[in-house]
mmCIF file of C-alpha atoms in Angstrom:
data_model
loop_
_atom_site.group_PDB
_atom_site.id
_atom_site.type_symbol
_atom_site.label_atom_id
_atom_site.label_comp_id
_atom_site.label_asym_id
_atom_site.label_seq_id
_atom_site.Cartn_x
_atom_site.Cartn_y
_atom_site.Cartn_z
ATOM 1 C CA MET A 1 -36.335 -49.984 81.826
ATOM 2 C CA ALA A 2 -39.015 -50.330 84.542
ATOM 3 C CA GLU A 3 -40.866 -52.743 82.384
ATOM 4 C CA SER A 4 -37.820 -54.828 81.598
ATOM 5 C CA ARG A 5 -37.215 -55.069 85.310
ATOM 6 C CA SER A 6 -40.669 -56.204 86.129
ATOM 7 C CA VAL A 7 -40.360 -58.998 83.406
ATOM 8 C CA VAL A 8 -37.102 -60.226 84.817
ATOM 9 C CA ILE A 9 -38.338 -60.255 88.591
ATOM 10 C CA ALA A 10 -41.444 -62.151 87.648
ATOM 11 C CA ALA A 11 -39.321 -64.886 85.999
ATOM 12 C CA LEU A 12 -36.843 -64.800 88.871
ATOM 13 C CA VAL A 13 -39.536 -65.543 91.447
ATOM 14 C CA ALA A 14 -41.192 -68.240 89.320
ATOM 15 C CA ASN A 15 -37.902 -69.971 88.468
ATOM 16 C CA GLY A 16 -36.546 -70.018 91.980
ATOM 17 C CA ALA A 17 -39.696 -71.655 93.567
ATOM 18 C CA ILE A 18 -39.845 -74.227 90.582
ATOM 19 C CA ALA A 19 -36.215 -75.234 90.924
ATOM 20 C CA VAL A 20 -36.760 -76.392 94.451
ATOM 21 C CA LEU A 21 -39.879 -78.313 93.541
ATOM 22 C CA LYS A 22 -38.265 -79.933 90.642
ATOM 23 C CA PHE A 23 -35.373 -81.135 92.707
ATOM 24 C CA ALA A 24 -37.759 -82.582 95.218
ATOM 25 C CA GLY A 25 -39.451 -84.475 92.435
ATOM 26 C CA PHE A 26 -36.138 -85.876 91.179
ATOM 27 C CA LEU A 27 -35.200 -87.111 94.742
ATOM 28 C CA LEU A 28 -38.588 -88.872 95.011
ATOM 29 C CA THR A 29 -38.473 -90.551 91.780
ATOM 30 C CA GLY A 30 -34.933 -90.348 90.224
ATOM 31 C CA SER A 31 -36.254 -89.153 86.919
ATOM 32 C CA ALA A 32 -33.572 -87.988 84.509
ATOM 33 C CA ALA A 33 -35.971 -85.497 82.904
ATOM 34 C CA MET A 34 -36.829 -83.960 86.322
ATOM 35 C CA LEU A 35 -33.018 -83.492 87.059
ATOM 36 C CA SER A 36 -32.512 -81.865 83.593
ATOM 37 C CA GLU A 37 -35.434 -79.573 84.492
ATOM 38 C CA THR A 38 -33.822 -78.819 87.851
ATOM 39 C CA TYR A 39 -30.588 -77.705 85.999
ATOM 40 C CA HIS A 40 -32.705 -75.730 83.651
ATOM 41 C CA SER A 41 -34.525 -73.828 86.503
ATOM 42 C CA ILE A 42 -31.363 -73.263 88.521
ATOM 43 C CA SER A 43 -29.533 -71.784 85.514
ATOM 44 C CA ASP A 44 -32.671 -69.622 84.721
ATOM 45 C CA THR A 45 -32.687 -68.195 88.262
ATOM 46 C CA GLY A 46 -29.057 -67.434 88.145
ATOM 47 C CA ASN A 47 -29.704 -65.874 84.751
ATOM 48 C CA GLN A 48 -32.325 -63.569 85.989
ATOM 49 C CA ILE A 49 -30.016 -62.275 88.736
ATOM 50 C CA PHE A 50 -27.409 -61.471 86.046
ATOM 51 C CA LEU A 51 -30.041 -59.577 84.040
ATOM 52 C CA LEU A 52 -31.013 -57.548 86.978
ATOM 53 C CA ILE A 53 -27.292 -56.821 87.540
ATOM 54 C CA GLY A 54 -27.153 -55.625 83.942
ATOM 55 C CA ILE A 55 -30.158 -53.480 84.241
ATOM 56 C CA ARG A 56 -28.757 -51.931 87.482
ATOM 57 C CA TYR A 57 -25.345 -51.440 86.108
ATOM 58 C CA GLY A 58 -26.715 -49.924 82.810
ATOM 59 C CA GLU A 59 -28.457 -47.142 84.798
ATOM 60 C CA LYS A 60 -25.231 -45.680 86.033
ATOM 61 C CA GLU A 61 -24.550 -42.160 84.959
ATOM 62 C CA ALA A 62 -22.085 -41.391 82.134
ATOM 63 C CA ASN A 63 -18.591 -40.252 83.285
ATOM 64 C CA ARG A 64 -15.173 -39.516 81.653
ATOM 65 C CA GLU A 65 -14.321 -43.178 81.352
ATOM 66 C CA HIS A 66 -17.773 -44.006 79.789
ATOM 67 C CA PRO A 67 -19.043 -40.799 78.120
ATOM 68 C CA PHE A 68 -21.930 -42.375 76.535
ATOM 69 C CA GLY A 69 -23.009 -44.330 79.855
ATOM 70 C CA TYR A 70 -23.121 -47.997 80.648
ATOM 71 C CA GLY A 71 -26.191 -49.027 78.590
ATOM 72 C CA LYS A 72 -23.999 -51.777 76.859
ATOM 73 C CA ALA A 73 -23.730 -53.518 80.150
ATOM 74 C CA GLN A 74 -27.119 -55.080 79.410
ATOM 75 C CA PHE A 75 -25.761 -56.495 76.153
ATOM 76 C CA PHE A 76 -22.811 -58.125 78.128
ATOM 77 C CA TYR A 77 -24.816 -59.566 80.833
ATOM 78 C CA SER A 78 -27.491 -60.955 78.307
ATOM 79 C CA PHE A 79 -24.538 -62.506 76.372
ATOM 80 C CA LEU A 80 -23.280 -64.011 79.601
ATOM 81 C CA VAL A 81 -26.752 -65.527 80.215
ATOM 82 C CA SER A 82 -26.721 -67.120 76.920
ATOM 83 C CA VAL A 83 -23.258 -68.688 77.687
ATOM 84 C CA LEU A 84 -24.475 -69.970 81.094
ATOM 85 C CA LEU A 85 -27.667 -71.321 79.655
ATOM 86 C CA PHE A 86 -25.594 -73.393 77.162
ATOM 87 C CA GLY A 87 -22.730 -74.303 79.570
ATOM 88 C CA ILE A 88 -24.634 -75.322 82.660
ATOM 89 C CA ALA A 89 -28.292 -76.005 81.838
ATOM 90 C CA GLY A 90 -28.006 -77.261 78.218
ATOM 91 C CA TRP A 91 -24.827 -79.286 78.504
ATOM 92 C CA GLU A 92 -25.576 -80.844 81.857
ATOM 93 C CA SER A 93 -29.083 -81.722 80.833
ATOM 94 C CA ALA A 94 -27.837 -83.271 77.537
ATOM 95 C CA LYS A 95 -25.068 -85.174 79.313
ATOM 96 C CA HIS A 96 -27.347 -86.577 81.955
ATOM 97 C CA GLY A 97 -29.963 -87.543 79.459
ATOM 98 C CA TYR A 98 -27.465 -89.391 77.302
ATOM 99 C CA ASP A 99 -26.087 -91.203 80.383
ATOM 100 C CA ALA A 100 -29.668 -92.273 81.293
ATOM 101 C CA ILE A 101 -30.107 -93.625 77.765
ATOM 102 C CA VAL A 102 -26.839 -95.582 77.806
ATOM 103 C CA HIS A 103 -27.356 -96.785 81.488
ATOM 104 C CA PRO A 104 -31.126 -96.954 82.027
ATOM 105 C CA HIS A 105 -32.642 -97.520 85.355
ATOM 106 C CA PRO A 106 -36.246 -98.278 86.240
ATOM 107 C CA PRO A 107 -38.465 -95.265 86.997
ATOM 108 C CA GLY A 108 -38.973 -94.562 90.639
ATOM 109 C CA THR A 109 -41.913 -96.282 92.358
ATOM 110 C CA GLY A 110 -41.590 -94.548 95.742
ATOM 111 C CA ALA A 111 -44.701 -93.243 97.612
ATOM 112 C CA VAL A 112 -45.253 -90.133 99.414
ATOM 113 C CA SER A 113 -47.397 -89.578 102.591
ATOM 114 C CA LEU A 114 -48.936 -86.116 103.064
ATOM 115 C CA LEU A 115 -51.683 -85.295 105.630
ATOM 116 C CA GLY A 116 -52.368 -88.970 106.052
ATOM 117 C CA VAL A 117 -52.793 -89.764 102.413
ATOM 118 C CA THR A 118 -50.264 -91.852 100.506
ATOM 119 C CA PHE A 119 -49.834 -91.571 96.810
ATOM 120 C CA PRO A 120 -47.219 -92.331 94.240
ATOM 121 C CA GLY A 121 -44.215 -90.036 94.164
ATOM 122 C CA VAL A 122 -44.482 -89.501 90.334
ATOM 123 C CA TRP A 123 -47.583 -87.467 91.181
ATOM 124 C CA VAL A 124 -45.365 -85.030 92.552
ATOM 125 C CA ASN A 125 -43.539 -84.696 89.297
ATOM 126 C CA TYR A 126 -46.852 -84.281 87.488
ATOM 127 C CA ALA A 127 -47.949 -81.470 89.966
ATOM 128 C CA VAL A 128 -44.558 -79.737 89.778
ATOM 129 C CA LEU A 129 -44.233 -79.746 85.972
ATOM 130 C CA VAL A 130 -48.002 -78.681 85.531
ATOM 131 C CA GLY A 131 -47.364 -75.936 88.080
ATOM 132 C CA ALA A 132 -44.010 -74.939 86.309
ATOM 133 C CA ILE A 133 -46.011 -74.552 83.059
ATOM 134 C CA ALA A 134 -48.543 -72.329 84.796
ATOM 135 C CA PHE A 135 -45.948 -70.141 86.573
ATOM 136 C CA GLU A 136 -43.840 -69.889 83.330
ATOM 137 C CA SER A 137 -46.827 -69.021 81.403
ATOM 138 C CA TYR A 138 -47.489 -65.952 83.701
ATOM 139 C CA ALA A 139 -43.839 -64.942 83.120
ATOM 140 C CA LEU A 140 -44.072 -65.343 79.400
ATOM 141 C CA LYS A 141 -47.170 -63.369 79.247
ATOM 142 C CA LYS A 142 -45.441 -60.370 80.824
ATOM 143 C CA ALA A 143 -42.419 -60.750 78.410
ATOM 144 C CA TYR A 144 -44.765 -61.354 75.444
ATOM 145 C CA THR A 145 -46.650 -58.157 76.259
ATOM 146 C CA ALA A 146 -43.388 -56.056 76.530
ATOM 147 C CA MET A 147 -42.061 -57.554 73.180
ATOM 148 C CA ARG A 148 -45.460 -57.066 71.478
ATOM 149 C CA ARG A 149 -45.447 -53.347 72.427
ATOM 150 C CA GLN A 150 -41.989 -52.925 70.851
ATOM 151 C CA ILE A 151 -43.236 -54.689 67.711
ATOM 152 C CA ASP A 152 -46.121 -52.288 67.503
ATOM 153 C CA ASP A 153 -43.938 -49.250 68.152
ATOM 154 C CA HIS A 154 -41.408 -50.138 65.477
ATOM 155 C CA GLY A 155 -43.837 -51.550 62.822
ATOM 156 C CA TRP A 156 -41.965 -54.929 62.742
ATOM 157 C CA SER A 157 -43.825 -57.782 61.156
ATOM 158 C CA GLY A 158 -43.661 -60.107 63.993
ATOM 159 C CA PHE A 159 -41.541 -61.856 66.661
ATOM 160 C CA ARG A 160 -39.050 -63.197 64.056
ATOM 161 C CA GLU A 161 -38.086 -59.684 62.928
ATOM 162 C CA ALA A 162 -38.143 -58.503 66.503
ATOM 163 C CA PHE A 163 -35.707 -61.138 67.462
ATOM 164 C CA ARG A 164 -33.162 -59.859 64.844
ATOM 165 C CA LYS A 165 -33.739 -56.250 65.355
ATOM 166 C CA THR A 166 -34.673 -55.342 69.001
ATOM 167 C CA SER A 167 -32.045 -53.784 71.183
ATOM 168 C CA ASP A 168 -34.068 -54.576 74.468
ATOM 169 C CA VAL A 169 -31.928 -57.706 75.107
ATOM 170 C CA THR A 170 -33.322 -58.029 78.618
ATOM 171 C CA THR A 171 -36.844 -58.453 77.433
ATOM 172 C CA LEU A 172 -35.663 -60.674 74.496
ATOM 173 C CA THR A 173 -33.675 -62.966 76.911
ATOM 174 C CA ALA A 174 -36.645 -63.302 79.313
ATOM 175 C CA LEU A 175 -38.988 -64.069 76.452
ATOM 176 C CA THR A 176 -36.692 -66.796 75.224
ATOM 177 C CA GLU A 177 -35.943 -68.389 78.559
ATOM 178 C CA ASP A 178 -39.754 -68.488 79.414
ATOM 179 C CA THR A 179 -40.558 -70.068 75.961
ATOM 180 C CA ILE A 180 -37.722 -72.800 76.491
ATOM 181 C CA ALA A 181 -39.008 -73.294 80.121
ATOM 182 C CA ILE A 182 -42.476 -74.108 78.959
ATOM 183 C CA SER A 183 -41.225 -76.396 76.104
ATOM 184 C CA GLY A 184 -38.880 -78.172 78.535
ATOM 185 C CA ALA A 185 -41.433 -78.609 81.216
ATOM 186 C CA GLY A 186 -43.962 -80.025 78.462
ATOM 187 C CA LEU A 187 -41.167 -82.437 77.260
ATOM 188 C CA ALA A 188 -40.416 -83.615 80.745
ATOM 189 C CA LEU A 189 -44.068 -84.072 81.547
ATOM 190 C CA PHE A 190 -44.478 -86.193 78.498
ATOM 191 C CA GLY A 191 -41.353 -88.292 79.085
ATOM 192 C CA VAL A 192 -42.223 -88.910 82.710
ATOM 193 C CA PHE A 193 -45.625 -89.917 81.911
ATOM 194 C CA LEU A 194 -44.776 -92.347 79.201
ATOM 195 C CA SER A 195 -42.151 -94.001 81.324
ATOM 196 C CA ARG A 196 -44.494 -94.383 84.148
ATOM 197 C CA ILE A 197 -47.326 -96.135 82.219
ATOM 198 C CA THR A 198 -44.939 -98.146 80.058
ATOM 199 C CA GLY A 199 -42.222 -98.983 82.749
ATOM 200 C CA ASN A 200 -39.657 -98.137 80.010
ATOM 201 C CA PRO A 201 -37.126 -95.484 81.392
ATOM 202 C CA LEU A 202 -36.047 -94.601 77.768
ATOM 203 C CA TYR A 203 -38.883 -92.080 77.330
ATOM 204 C CA ASP A 204 -37.738 -90.231 80.378
ATOM 205 C CA ALA A 205 -34.091 -90.255 79.358
ATOM 206 C CA VAL A 206 -34.765 -89.141 75.822
ATOM 207 C CA ALA A 207 -36.927 -86.222 77.242
ATOM 208 C CA ALA A 208 -33.880 -85.165 79.342
ATOM 209 C CA LEU A 209 -31.529 -85.247 76.203
ATOM 210 C CA LEU A 210 -34.109 -83.304 74.189
ATOM 211 C CA ILE A 211 -34.323 -80.689 76.857
ATOM 212 C CA GLY A 212 -30.591 -80.254 76.872
ATOM 213 C CA LEU A 213 -30.420 -79.983 73.160
ATOM 214 C CA LEU A 214 -33.209 -77.441 73.065
ATOM 215 C CA LEU A 215 -31.440 -75.379 75.577
ATOM 216 C CA MET A 216 -28.206 -75.337 73.772
ATOM 217 C CA GLY A 217 -29.781 -74.499 70.447
ATOM 218 C CA PHE A 218 -31.582 -71.466 72.016
ATOM 219 C CA ALA A 219 -28.412 -70.330 73.784
ATOM 220 C CA VAL A 220 -26.455 -70.289 70.682
ATOM 221 C CA ALA A 221 -29.138 -68.165 68.901
ATOM 222 C CA LEU A 222 -29.423 -65.876 71.932
ATOM 223 C CA ALA A 223 -25.596 -65.406 71.962
ATOM 224 C CA TRP A 224 -25.546 -64.562 68.298
ATOM 225 C CA GLU A 225 -28.211 -61.948 68.621
ATOM 226 C CA ASN A 226 -26.349 -60.345 71.549
ATOM 227 C CA LYS A 227 -23.090 -60.338 69.559
ATOM 228 C CA ARG A 228 -24.490 -57.872 66.986
ATOM 229 C CA LEU A 229 -25.241 -55.335 69.683
ATOM 230 C CA LEU A 230 -21.969 -55.797 71.434
ATOM 231 C CA LEU A 231 -20.125 -55.291 68.256
ATOM 232 C CA GLY A 232 -21.996 -51.912 67.715
ATOM 233 C CA GLU A 233 -25.045 -52.480 65.403
ATOM 234 C CA SER A 234 -26.664 -49.692 63.502
ATOM 235 C CA LEU A 235 -30.454 -49.014 63.290
ATOM 236 C CA PRO A 236 -32.336 -51.262 60.935
ATOM 237 C CA ALA A 237 -31.887 -50.187 57.400
ATOM 238 C CA ALA A 238 -35.376 -48.680 56.976
ATOM 239 C CA GLU A 239 -35.307 -46.679 60.091
ATOM 240 C CA GLU A 240 -31.747 -45.352 59.246
ATOM 241 C CA ARG A 241 -32.775 -44.502 55.685
ATOM 242 C CA GLU A 242 -35.764 -42.553 57.017
ATOM 243 C CA LEU A 243 -33.444 -40.421 59.254
ATOM 244 C CA ARG A 244 -30.958 -39.995 56.450
ATOM 245 C CA GLU A 245 -33.672 -38.806 54.057
ATOM 246 C CA LEU A 246 -34.836 -36.337 56.623
ATOM 247 C CA VAL A 247 -31.529 -34.660 56.727
ATOM 248 C CA ALA A 248 -31.017 -34.846 52.982
ATOM 249 C CA GLY A 249 -34.343 -33.080 52.412
ATOM 250 C CA TRP A 250 -33.617 -30.325 54.938
ATOM 251 C CA SER A 251 -33.587 -26.724 53.729
ATOM 252 C CA GLY A 252 -30.066 -25.610 52.998
ATOM 253 C CA VAL A 253 -28.691 -29.099 52.803
ATOM 254 C CA GLU A 254 -26.591 -29.887 49.611
ATOM 255 C CA THR A 255 -25.417 -33.414 50.302
ATOM 256 C CA VAL A 256 -25.302 -35.964 53.126
ATOM 257 C CA VAL A 257 -21.648 -36.981 52.855
ATOM 258 C CA ASP A 258 -21.829 -39.546 55.615
ATOM 259 C CA PHE A 259 -24.447 -40.722 57.972
ATOM 260 C CA ARG A 260 -24.166 -43.415 60.692
ATOM 261 C CA THR A 261 -26.166 -44.793 63.533
ATOM 262 C CA VAL A 262 -25.088 -47.169 66.344
ATOM 263 C CA TYR A 263 -26.719 -48.559 69.450
ATOM 264 C CA PHE A 264 -24.948 -47.530 72.809
ATOM 265 C CA GLY A 265 -27.638 -49.153 75.004
ATOM 266 C CA PRO A 266 -31.148 -50.661 74.809
ATOM 267 C CA GLU A 267 -33.210 -48.334 72.885
ATOM 268 C CA GLU A 268 -30.557 -45.777 72.739
ATOM 269 C CA VAL A 269 -29.006 -44.658 69.543
ATOM 270 C CA ILE A 270 -26.307 -42.253 68.507
ATOM 271 C CA VAL A 271 -26.611 -40.500 65.059
ATOM 272 C CA THR A 272 -23.622 -38.845 63.406
ATOM 273 C CA GLY A 273 -23.573 -37.133 60.012
ATOM 274 C CA ASP A 274 -21.225 -35.175 57.875
ATOM 275 C CA VAL A 275 -23.429 -32.718 55.978
ATOM 276 C CA GLU A 276 -22.571 -30.331 53.049
ATOM 277 C CA PHE A 277 -24.558 -27.128 53.298
ATOM 278 C CA ASP A 278 -25.345 -24.541 50.710
ATOM 279 C CA PRO A 279 -22.033 -22.476 50.582
ATOM 280 C CA ARG A 280 -24.047 -19.222 50.408
ATOM 281 C CA LEU A 281 -25.338 -19.789 53.873
ATOM 282 C CA GLU A 282 -23.733 -17.891 56.895
ATOM 283 C CA THR A 283 -22.217 -19.773 59.699
ATOM 284 C CA THR A 284 -25.057 -18.538 62.067
ATOM 285 C CA SER A 285 -27.681 -19.940 59.643
ATOM 286 C CA ILE A 286 -25.823 -23.228 59.334
ATOM 287 C CA ASP A 287 -25.772 -23.624 63.162
ATOM 288 C CA GLU A 288 -29.372 -22.906 63.376
ATOM 289 C CA ARG A 289 -30.204 -25.515 60.799
ATOM 290 C CA ILE A 290 -28.064 -28.168 62.613
ATOM 291 C CA THR A 291 -29.890 -27.552 65.824
ATOM 292 C CA GLU A 292 -33.212 -28.006 63.884
ATOM 293 C CA ILE A 293 -32.019 -31.097 62.278
ATOM 294 C CA GLU A 294 -30.944 -32.749 65.588
ATOM 295 C CA ASP A 295 -34.283 -31.857 67.158
ATOM 296 C CA ALA A 296 -36.170 -33.333 64.127
ATOM 297 C CA LEU A 297 -34.067 -36.555 64.276
ATOM 298 C CA VAL A 298 -34.837 -37.021 68.068
ATOM 299 C CA ALA A 299 -38.569 -36.327 67.345
ATOM 300 C CA THR A 300 -38.688 -38.770 64.422
ATOM 301 C CA ASN A 301 -37.251 -41.751 66.220
ATOM 302 C CA PRO A 302 -37.468 -41.896 70.108
ATOM 303 C CA GLN A 303 -34.560 -44.183 70.272
ATOM 304 C CA VAL A 304 -32.203 -41.461 69.016
ATOM 305 C CA GLN A 305 -30.658 -40.021 72.203
ATOM 306 C CA LYS A 306 -27.575 -38.160 70.897
ATOM 307 C CA VAL A 307 -26.974 -36.594 67.469
ATOM 308 C CA TYR A 308 -23.780 -35.094 66.062
ATOM 309 C CA ILE A 309 -23.992 -33.172 62.828
ATOM 310 C CA GLU A 310 -20.737 -31.912 61.387
ATOM 311 C CA PRO A 311 -20.839 -29.345 58.547
ATOM 312 C CA GLU A 312 -18.639 -30.198 55.597
ATOM 313 C CA VAL A 313 -16.962 -27.621 53.240
#
């Protein structure tokens, strides 16, 4: 949890500062791509706040109304982030880019004076976008490290499999946002540069539209991944099969009648099983075996937080 929080805080600080600088660049040059990137960074800043709220809310203790705790709050807030990423940053960026294509205007040629030195305003855009790529790269590195650790812990083949299977949606969201942020800043830099050297505003406008489409595409993918956890997804098949086989092979177990797993929070899983024991075993012996099985399941997979084994007759 602490690692997820540090990843989000790093992204929050970077995005907040970059949003201000990008807007300043837009005011100086009127660049459509810079405005799209401003929407992007403002949305990202708000999204980090929502993720922090989700982490904080998810840490609340279990109570009568929520007997398994509030872990799923992180799934909800991460889903909300994907909606905002689509609705605010993606849609507004794409709409503004399309409008700039249909109603083009010459790129800004204003100058800026700083410490007695006068230089083209577009240089501010270059500096801001290069700085944004640098800051976002730092935030991405933290998210990448956290996700890489999960991949190694679970034995996943890579980031594609991790994207489909991880329950740490906070780190997943931060990783996705930072990747999009670097891609968007790169597109904006390319579009602003081409419009500047050619005098054709179309490059800048197309860059703005592409940034919007990129944001909307990733937002849909992120929402889809959060949906699976909100609806109550089980452990990946291989991990669940390993736990089931452990129970089935336990001394005194005749048959595993039913076996289920479900996430109730990031890296937190409930395991339930209906198990048929050897009818010759006494009740005390069955209770001892159930306790042993529960301890073994928790030891086998650290995500398993609660186990309920029901003996079947």
